[in-house]
Tab-separated table of C-alpha atoms in Angstrom:
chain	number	residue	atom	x	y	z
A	1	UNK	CA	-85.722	2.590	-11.059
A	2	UNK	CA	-84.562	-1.039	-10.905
A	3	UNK	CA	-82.117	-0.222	-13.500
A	4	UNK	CA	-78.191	-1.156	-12.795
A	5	UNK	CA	-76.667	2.956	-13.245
A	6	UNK	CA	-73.470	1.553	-15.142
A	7	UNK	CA	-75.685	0.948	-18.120
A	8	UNK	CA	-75.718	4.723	-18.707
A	9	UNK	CA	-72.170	5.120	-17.882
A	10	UNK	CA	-70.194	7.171	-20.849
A	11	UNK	CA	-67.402	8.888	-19.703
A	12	UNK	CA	-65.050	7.586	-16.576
A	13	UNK	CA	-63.217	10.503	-14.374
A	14	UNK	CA	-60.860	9.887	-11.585
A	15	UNK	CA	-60.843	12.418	-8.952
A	16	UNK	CA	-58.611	12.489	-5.960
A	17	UNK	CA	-59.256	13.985	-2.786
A	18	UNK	CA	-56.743	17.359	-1.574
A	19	UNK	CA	-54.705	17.096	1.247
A	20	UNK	CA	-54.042	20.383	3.217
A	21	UNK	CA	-50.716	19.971	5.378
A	22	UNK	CA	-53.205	21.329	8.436
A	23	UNK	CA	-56.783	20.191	8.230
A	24	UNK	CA	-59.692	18.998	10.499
A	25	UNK	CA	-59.633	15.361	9.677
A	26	UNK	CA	-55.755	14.768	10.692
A	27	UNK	CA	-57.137	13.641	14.022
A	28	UNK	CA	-59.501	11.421	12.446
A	29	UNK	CA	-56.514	10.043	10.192
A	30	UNK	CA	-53.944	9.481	12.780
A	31	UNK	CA	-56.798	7.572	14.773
A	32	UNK	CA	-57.494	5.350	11.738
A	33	UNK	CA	-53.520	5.169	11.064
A	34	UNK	CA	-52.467	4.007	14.605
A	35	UNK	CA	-48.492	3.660	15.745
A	36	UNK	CA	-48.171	2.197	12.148
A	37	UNK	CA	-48.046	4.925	9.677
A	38	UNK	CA	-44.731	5.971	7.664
A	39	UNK	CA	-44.024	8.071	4.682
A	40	UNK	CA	-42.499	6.279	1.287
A	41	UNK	CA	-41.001	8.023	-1.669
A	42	UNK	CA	-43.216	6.145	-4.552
A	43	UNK	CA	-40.622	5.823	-7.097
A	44	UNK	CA	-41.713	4.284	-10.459
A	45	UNK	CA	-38.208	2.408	-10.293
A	46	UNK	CA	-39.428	-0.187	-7.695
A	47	UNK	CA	-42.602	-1.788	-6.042
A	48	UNK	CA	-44.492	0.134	-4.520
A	49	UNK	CA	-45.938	-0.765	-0.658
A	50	UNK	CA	-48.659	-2.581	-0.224
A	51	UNK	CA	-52.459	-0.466	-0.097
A	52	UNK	CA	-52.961	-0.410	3.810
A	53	UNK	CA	-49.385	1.219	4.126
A	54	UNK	CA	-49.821	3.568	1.606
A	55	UNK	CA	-53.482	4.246	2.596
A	56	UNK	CA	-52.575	5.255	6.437
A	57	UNK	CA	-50.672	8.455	5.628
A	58	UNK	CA	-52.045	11.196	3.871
A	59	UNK	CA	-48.498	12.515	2.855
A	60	UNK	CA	-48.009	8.991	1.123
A	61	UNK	CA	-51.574	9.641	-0.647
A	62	UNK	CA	-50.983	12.817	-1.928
A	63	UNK	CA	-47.811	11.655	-3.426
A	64	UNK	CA	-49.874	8.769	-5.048
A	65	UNK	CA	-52.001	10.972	-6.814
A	66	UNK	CA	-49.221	13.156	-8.287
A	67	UNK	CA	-47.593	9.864	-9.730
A	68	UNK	CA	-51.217	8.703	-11.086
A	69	UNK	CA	-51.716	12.386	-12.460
A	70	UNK	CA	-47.778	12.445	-14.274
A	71	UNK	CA	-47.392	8.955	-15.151
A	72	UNK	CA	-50.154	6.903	-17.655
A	73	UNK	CA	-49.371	3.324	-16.343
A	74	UNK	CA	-52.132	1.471	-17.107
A	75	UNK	CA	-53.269	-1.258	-14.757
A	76	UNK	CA	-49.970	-1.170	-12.723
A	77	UNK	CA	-51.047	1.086	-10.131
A	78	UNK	CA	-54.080	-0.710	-9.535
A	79	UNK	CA	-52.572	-3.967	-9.192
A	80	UNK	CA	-50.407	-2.674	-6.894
A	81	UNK	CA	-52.084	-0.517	-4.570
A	82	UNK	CA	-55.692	-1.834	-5.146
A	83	UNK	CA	-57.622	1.479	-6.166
A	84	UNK	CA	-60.564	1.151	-8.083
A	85	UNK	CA	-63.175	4.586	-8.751
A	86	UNK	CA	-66.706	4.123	-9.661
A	87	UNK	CA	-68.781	6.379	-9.318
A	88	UNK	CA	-72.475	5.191	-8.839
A	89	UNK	CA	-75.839	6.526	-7.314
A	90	UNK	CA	-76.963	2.780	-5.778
A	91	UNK	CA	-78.947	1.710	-2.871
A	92	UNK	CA	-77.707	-1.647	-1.159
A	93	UNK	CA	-79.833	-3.765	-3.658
A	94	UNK	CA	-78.885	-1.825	-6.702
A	95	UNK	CA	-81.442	0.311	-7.917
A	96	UNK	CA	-80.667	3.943	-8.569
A	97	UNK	CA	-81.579	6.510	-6.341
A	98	UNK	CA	-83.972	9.248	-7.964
A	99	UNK	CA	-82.509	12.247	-6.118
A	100	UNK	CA	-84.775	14.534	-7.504
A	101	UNK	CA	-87.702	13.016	-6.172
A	102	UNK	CA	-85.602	13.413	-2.465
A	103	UNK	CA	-85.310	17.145	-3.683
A	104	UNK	CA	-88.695	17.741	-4.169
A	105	UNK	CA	-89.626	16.029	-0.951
A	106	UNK	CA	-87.515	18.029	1.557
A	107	UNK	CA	-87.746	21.762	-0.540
A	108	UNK	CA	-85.890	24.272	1.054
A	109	UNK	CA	-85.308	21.645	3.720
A	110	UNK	CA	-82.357	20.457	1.306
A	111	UNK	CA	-80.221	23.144	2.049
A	112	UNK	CA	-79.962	21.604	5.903
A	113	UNK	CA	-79.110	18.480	4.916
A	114	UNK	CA	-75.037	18.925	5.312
A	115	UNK	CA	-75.819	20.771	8.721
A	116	UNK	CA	-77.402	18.055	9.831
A	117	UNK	CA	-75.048	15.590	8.771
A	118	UNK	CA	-71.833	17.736	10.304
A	119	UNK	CA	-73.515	17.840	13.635
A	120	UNK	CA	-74.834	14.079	14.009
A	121	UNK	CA	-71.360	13.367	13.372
A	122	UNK	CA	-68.627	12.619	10.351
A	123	UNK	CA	-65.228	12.414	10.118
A	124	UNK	CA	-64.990	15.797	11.912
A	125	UNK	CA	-66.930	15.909	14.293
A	126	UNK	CA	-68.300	13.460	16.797
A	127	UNK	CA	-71.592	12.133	17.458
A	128	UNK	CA	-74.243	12.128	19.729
A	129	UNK	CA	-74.668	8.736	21.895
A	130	UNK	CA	-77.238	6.410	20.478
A	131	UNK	CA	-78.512	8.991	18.016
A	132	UNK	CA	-78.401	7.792	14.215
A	133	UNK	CA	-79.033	9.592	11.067
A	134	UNK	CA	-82.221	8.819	11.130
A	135	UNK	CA	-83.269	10.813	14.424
A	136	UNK	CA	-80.941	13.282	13.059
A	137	UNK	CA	-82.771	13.653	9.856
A	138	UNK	CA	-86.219	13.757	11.664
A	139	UNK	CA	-84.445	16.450	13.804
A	140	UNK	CA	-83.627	18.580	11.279
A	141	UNK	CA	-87.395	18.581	9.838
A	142	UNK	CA	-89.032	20.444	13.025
A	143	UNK	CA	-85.952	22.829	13.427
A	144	UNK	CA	-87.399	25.705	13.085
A	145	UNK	CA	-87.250	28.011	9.875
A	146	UNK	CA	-84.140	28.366	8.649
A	147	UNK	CA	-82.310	28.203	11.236
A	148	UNK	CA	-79.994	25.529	10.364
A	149	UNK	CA	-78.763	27.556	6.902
A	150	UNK	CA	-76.502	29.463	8.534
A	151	UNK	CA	-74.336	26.508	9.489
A	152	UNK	CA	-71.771	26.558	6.564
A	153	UNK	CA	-72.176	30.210	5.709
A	154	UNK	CA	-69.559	32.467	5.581
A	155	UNK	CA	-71.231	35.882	7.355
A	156	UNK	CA	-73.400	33.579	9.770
A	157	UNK	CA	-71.910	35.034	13.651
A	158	UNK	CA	-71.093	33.181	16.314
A	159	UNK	CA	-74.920	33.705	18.138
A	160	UNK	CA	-76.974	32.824	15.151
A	161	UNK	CA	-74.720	29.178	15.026
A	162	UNK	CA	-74.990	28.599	18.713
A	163	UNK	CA	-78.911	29.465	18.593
A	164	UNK	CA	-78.866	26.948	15.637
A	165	UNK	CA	-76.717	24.011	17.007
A	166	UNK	CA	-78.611	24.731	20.136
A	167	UNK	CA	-81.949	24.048	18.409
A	168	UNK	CA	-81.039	20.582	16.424
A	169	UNK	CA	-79.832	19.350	19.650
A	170	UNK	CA	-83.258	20.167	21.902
A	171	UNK	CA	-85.008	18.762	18.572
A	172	UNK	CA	-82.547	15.837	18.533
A	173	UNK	CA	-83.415	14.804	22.188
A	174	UNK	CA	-87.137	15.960	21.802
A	175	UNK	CA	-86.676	18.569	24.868
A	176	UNK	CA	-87.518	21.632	22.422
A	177	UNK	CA	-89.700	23.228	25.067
A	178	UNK	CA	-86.422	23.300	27.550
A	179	UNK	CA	-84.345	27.014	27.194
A	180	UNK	CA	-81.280	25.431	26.841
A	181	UNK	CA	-79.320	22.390	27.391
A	182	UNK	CA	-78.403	22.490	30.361
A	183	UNK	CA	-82.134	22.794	31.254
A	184	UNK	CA	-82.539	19.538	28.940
A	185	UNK	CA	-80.117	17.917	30.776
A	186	UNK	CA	-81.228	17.902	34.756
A	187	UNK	CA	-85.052	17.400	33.385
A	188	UNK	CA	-83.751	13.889	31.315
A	189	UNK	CA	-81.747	12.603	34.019
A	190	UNK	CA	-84.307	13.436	36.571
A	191	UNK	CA	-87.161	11.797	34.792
A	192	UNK	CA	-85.625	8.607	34.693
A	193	UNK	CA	-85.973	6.246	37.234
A	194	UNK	CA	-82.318	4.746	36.835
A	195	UNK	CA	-79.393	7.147	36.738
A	196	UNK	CA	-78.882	7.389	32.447
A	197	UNK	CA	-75.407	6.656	31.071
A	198	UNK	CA	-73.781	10.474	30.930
A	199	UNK	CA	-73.267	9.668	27.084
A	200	UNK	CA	-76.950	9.177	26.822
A	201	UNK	CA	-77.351	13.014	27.412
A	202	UNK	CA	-77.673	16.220	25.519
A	203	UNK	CA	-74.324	17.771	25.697
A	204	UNK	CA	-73.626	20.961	27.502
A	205	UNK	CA	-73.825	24.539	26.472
A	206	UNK	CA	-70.233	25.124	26.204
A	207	UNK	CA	-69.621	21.719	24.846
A	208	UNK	CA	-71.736	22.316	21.941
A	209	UNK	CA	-71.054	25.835	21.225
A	210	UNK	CA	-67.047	23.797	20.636
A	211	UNK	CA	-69.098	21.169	18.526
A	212	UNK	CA	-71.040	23.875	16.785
A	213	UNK	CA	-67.855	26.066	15.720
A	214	UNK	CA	-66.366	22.380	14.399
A	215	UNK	CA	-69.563	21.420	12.363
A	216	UNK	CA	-69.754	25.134	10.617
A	217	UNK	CA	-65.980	24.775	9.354
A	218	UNK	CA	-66.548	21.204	8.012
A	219	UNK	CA	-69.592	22.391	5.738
A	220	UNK	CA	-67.717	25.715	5.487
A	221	UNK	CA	-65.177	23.309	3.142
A	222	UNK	CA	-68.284	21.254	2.049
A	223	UNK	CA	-69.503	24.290	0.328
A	224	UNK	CA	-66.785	25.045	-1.020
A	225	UNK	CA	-66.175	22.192	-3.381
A	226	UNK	CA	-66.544	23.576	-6.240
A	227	UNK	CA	-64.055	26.040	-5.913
A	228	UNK	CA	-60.856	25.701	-7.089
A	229	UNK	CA	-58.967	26.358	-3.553
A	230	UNK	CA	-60.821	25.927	0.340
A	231	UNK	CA	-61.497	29.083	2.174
A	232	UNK	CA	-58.414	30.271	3.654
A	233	UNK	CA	-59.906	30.314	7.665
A	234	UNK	CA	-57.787	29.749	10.877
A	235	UNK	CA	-58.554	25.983	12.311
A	236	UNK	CA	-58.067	27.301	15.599
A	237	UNK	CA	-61.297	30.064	15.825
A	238	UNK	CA	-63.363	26.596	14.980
A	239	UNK	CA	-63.130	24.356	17.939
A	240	UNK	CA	-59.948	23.154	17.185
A	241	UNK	CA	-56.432	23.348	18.721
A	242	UNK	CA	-52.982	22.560	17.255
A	243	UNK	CA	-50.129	20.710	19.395
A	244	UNK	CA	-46.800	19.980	18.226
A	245	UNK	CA	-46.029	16.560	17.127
A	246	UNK	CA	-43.761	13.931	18.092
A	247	UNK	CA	-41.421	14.871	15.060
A	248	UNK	CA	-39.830	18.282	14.728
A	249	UNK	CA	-42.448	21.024	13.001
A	250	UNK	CA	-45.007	18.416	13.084
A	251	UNK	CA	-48.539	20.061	13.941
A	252	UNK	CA	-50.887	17.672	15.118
A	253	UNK	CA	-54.317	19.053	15.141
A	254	UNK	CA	-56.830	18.390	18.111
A	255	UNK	CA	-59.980	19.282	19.812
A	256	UNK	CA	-60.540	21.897	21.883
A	257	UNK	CA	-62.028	20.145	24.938
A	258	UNK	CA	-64.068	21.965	27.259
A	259	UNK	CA	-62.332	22.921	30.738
A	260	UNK	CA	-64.833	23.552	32.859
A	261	UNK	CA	-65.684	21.104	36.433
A	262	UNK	CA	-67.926	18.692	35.895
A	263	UNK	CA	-69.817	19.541	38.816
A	264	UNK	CA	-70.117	21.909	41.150
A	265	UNK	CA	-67.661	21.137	43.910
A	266	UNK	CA	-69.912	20.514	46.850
A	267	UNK	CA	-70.985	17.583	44.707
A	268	UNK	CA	-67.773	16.590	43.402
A	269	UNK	CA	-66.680	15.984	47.048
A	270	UNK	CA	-69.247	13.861	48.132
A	271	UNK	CA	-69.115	11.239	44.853
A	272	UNK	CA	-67.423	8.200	46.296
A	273	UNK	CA	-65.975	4.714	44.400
A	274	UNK	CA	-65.633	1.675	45.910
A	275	UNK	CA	-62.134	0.644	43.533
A	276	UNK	CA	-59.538	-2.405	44.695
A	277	UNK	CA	-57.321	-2.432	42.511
A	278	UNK	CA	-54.940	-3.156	44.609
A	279	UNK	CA	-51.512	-1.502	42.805
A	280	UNK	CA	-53.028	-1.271	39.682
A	281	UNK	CA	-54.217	1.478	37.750
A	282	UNK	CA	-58.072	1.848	38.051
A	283	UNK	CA	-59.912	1.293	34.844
A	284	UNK	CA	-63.405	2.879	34.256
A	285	UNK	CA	-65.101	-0.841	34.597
A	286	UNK	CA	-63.493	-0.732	38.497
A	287	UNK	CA	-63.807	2.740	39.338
A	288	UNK	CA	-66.878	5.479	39.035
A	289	UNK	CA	-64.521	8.051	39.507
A	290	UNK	CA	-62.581	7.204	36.811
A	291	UNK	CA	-65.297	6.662	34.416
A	292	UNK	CA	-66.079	10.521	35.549
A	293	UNK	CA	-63.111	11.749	34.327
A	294	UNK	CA	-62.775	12.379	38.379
A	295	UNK	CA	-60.155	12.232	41.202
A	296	UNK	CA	-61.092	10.220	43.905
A	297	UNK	CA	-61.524	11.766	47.868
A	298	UNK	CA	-61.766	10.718	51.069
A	299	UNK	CA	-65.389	9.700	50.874
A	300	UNK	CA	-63.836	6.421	48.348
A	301	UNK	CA	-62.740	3.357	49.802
A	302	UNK	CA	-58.711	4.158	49.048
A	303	UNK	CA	-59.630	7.277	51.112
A	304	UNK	CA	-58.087	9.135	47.861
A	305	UNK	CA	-54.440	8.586	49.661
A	306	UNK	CA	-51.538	8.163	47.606
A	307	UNK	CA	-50.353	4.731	48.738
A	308	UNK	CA	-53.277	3.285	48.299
A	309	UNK	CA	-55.102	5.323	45.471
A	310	UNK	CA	-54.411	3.841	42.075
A	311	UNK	CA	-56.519	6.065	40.252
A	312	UNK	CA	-54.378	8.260	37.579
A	313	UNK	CA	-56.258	11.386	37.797
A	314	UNK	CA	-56.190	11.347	42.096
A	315	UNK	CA	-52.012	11.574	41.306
A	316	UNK	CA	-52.004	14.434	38.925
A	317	UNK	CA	-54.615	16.394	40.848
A	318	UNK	CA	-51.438	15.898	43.910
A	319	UNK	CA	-49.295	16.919	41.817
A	320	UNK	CA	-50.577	19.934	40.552
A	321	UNK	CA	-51.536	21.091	44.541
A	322	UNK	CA	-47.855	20.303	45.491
A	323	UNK	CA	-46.898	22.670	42.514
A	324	UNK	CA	-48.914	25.212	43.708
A	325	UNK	CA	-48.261	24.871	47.483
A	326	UNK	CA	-44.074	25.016	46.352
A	327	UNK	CA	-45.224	28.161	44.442
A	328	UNK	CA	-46.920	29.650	47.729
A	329	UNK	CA	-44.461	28.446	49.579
A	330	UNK	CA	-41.552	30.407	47.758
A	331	UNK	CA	-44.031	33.487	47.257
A	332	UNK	CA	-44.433	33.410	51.390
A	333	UNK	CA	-40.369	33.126	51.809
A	334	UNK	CA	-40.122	35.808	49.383
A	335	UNK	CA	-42.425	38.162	51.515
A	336	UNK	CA	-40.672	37.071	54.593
A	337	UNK	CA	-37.683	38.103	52.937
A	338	UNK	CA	-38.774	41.873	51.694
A	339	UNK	CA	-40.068	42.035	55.421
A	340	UNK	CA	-36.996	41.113	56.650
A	341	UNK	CA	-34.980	43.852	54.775
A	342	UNK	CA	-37.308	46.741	55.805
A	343	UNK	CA	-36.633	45.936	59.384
A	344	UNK	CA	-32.960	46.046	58.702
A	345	UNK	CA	-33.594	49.735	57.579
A	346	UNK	CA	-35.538	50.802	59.968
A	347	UNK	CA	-33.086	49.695	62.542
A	348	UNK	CA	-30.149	50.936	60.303
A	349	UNK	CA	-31.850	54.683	60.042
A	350	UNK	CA	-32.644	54.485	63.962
A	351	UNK	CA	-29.774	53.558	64.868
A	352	UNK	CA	-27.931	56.446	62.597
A	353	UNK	CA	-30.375	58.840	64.847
């Protein structure tokens, strides 16, 4: 086992990831890529960008591996652009991981392992505050059954993955005796002494069913691998949502965020801040409300005004209420009118009498 694994190295393969023109890691891309990315051509003709420019678009990387698949150039790419493919089974100190040991260890348990890993977060999903693989692996051992096998599986219905995300995350946040999240929720937050960070909590229902749908698509693809093409699915049934981009016929792909409050709003009108900013825009450090994701009221020191209010959300909630009272407003004149003109006909046909 202490054995370096290039010693039984034979044969060398290159293989190059596939890059849909719509998939479920754009968002994660354009995060990674910032302001800064920008398509090349990759002509053979002249020097070619340096690695992070080429690296930050996925258009620029797929072009890459065409010219690396048509052209046998030897060292130049790779002195160039900085690409180097090994492919080893290591630990951190070098020895070589005996996977079939692992196999034997976990049994059937195996066939949970990309579940697991989908839902405690990759490049396609998020993951839950403070919760590692480790607790995520644990997790996934007192699931019960197999309940996490039908993540991934193309027949698997929308109940039997929401009864199975549901599961790992009661496991995941040891509440597996609560009936749902929600449940776990309320009983966490009112067990502890101090009010817990919100991220520190099991999500909601309909926040993880959104999660769930997102985590069955990405080992959906995972399964697929070894096929020559991905299943041919719709992004948008899986807890995603796609926008148009800032250049014409772009489609920038992002997730569906749950719309529902909060809170309910008896509560929501009695949560208060305490922000000065003065004219500037409140930032989550200054203002509770803010760090909510919540307008601010009359209870908060700025009284939730306008003038003195610097706290984004408070604006757009005023703006969308003036929208709708203008839309009232016009729907009462038009009434008024349609009143108006049956009068006129009931004086015109009295009067004709």
């Amino acid at each position: 086992m202490g054995r370096r694994l290039n010693r039984y190295i034979t044969q060398t393969f290159v293989i190059f990831d596939r890059y849909q023109q719509v998939s479920a890691k754009d968002h994660e891309r354009q995060r990674r890529a910032g302001e800064s990315s920008k398509e090349y051509q990759l002509p053979l003709t002249i020097p070619l960008p340096s690695h992070d420019k080429v690296m930050k678009n996925k258009t620029n990387k797929r072009r890459l591996g065409e010219l690396l698949c048509t052209h046998s150039i030897g060292d130049h790419i790779e002195m160039k652009v900085g690409i180097t493919c090994h492919l080893q089974m290591e630990r951190w100190d070098s020895t070589v991981l005996n996977i079939n040991l692992t196999v034997e260890n976990l049994g059937e348990q195996c066939h949970s392992i990309l579940a697991m890993h989908a839902l405690s977060g990759c490049d396609t999903t998020s993951y839950p505050a403070r919760k590692g693989k480790v607790s995520a692996l644990k997790a996934m051992r007192v699931v019960p059954g197999d309940l996490l096998h039908f993540i991934g599986e193309e027949g698997a219905t929308d109940l039997q993955i929401t009864e199975a995300v549901r599961g790992f995350f009661l496991a995941l946040y040891n509440q597996r005796e609560s009936a749902s999240l929600n449940v776990a929720r309320y009983d966490i937050y009112q067990k502890r002494k101090t009010s817990p960070a919100l991220k520190t909590l099991p999500p909601t229902e309909h926040n993880v069913h959104l999660h769930g749908r997102r985590a069955h698509l990405q080992v959906l693809l995972w399964k697929a691998a070894d096929h020559p093409d991905p299943p041919d699915v719709d992004i948008t049934k899986f807890g995603w949502d796609k926008k148009e981009g800032e250049k014409e016929g772009e489609e920038v792909i992002m997730p569906v965020l749950d719309a529902s409050p909060v809170a309910p709003p008896a509560l929501l009108d009695i949560i208060s801040c305490s922000c000065k900013a003065g004219l500037k825009p409140c930032t989550t450090a200054k203002s509770s409300c803010a760090a909510a994701g919540l307008a601010c009221t009359s209870y908060c020191f700025c009284k939730g005004y306008d003038s003195t209010c610097c706290n984004p959300l408070t604006h757009s909630q005023q703006e969308e209420q003036d929208d709708k009272n203008v839309e009232s407003g016009e729907e009462d004149e038009d009434r008024a009118d349609d009143e108006d003109e049956v009068d006129d006909k009931d004086m015109v046909y009295n009067s004709e009498e």
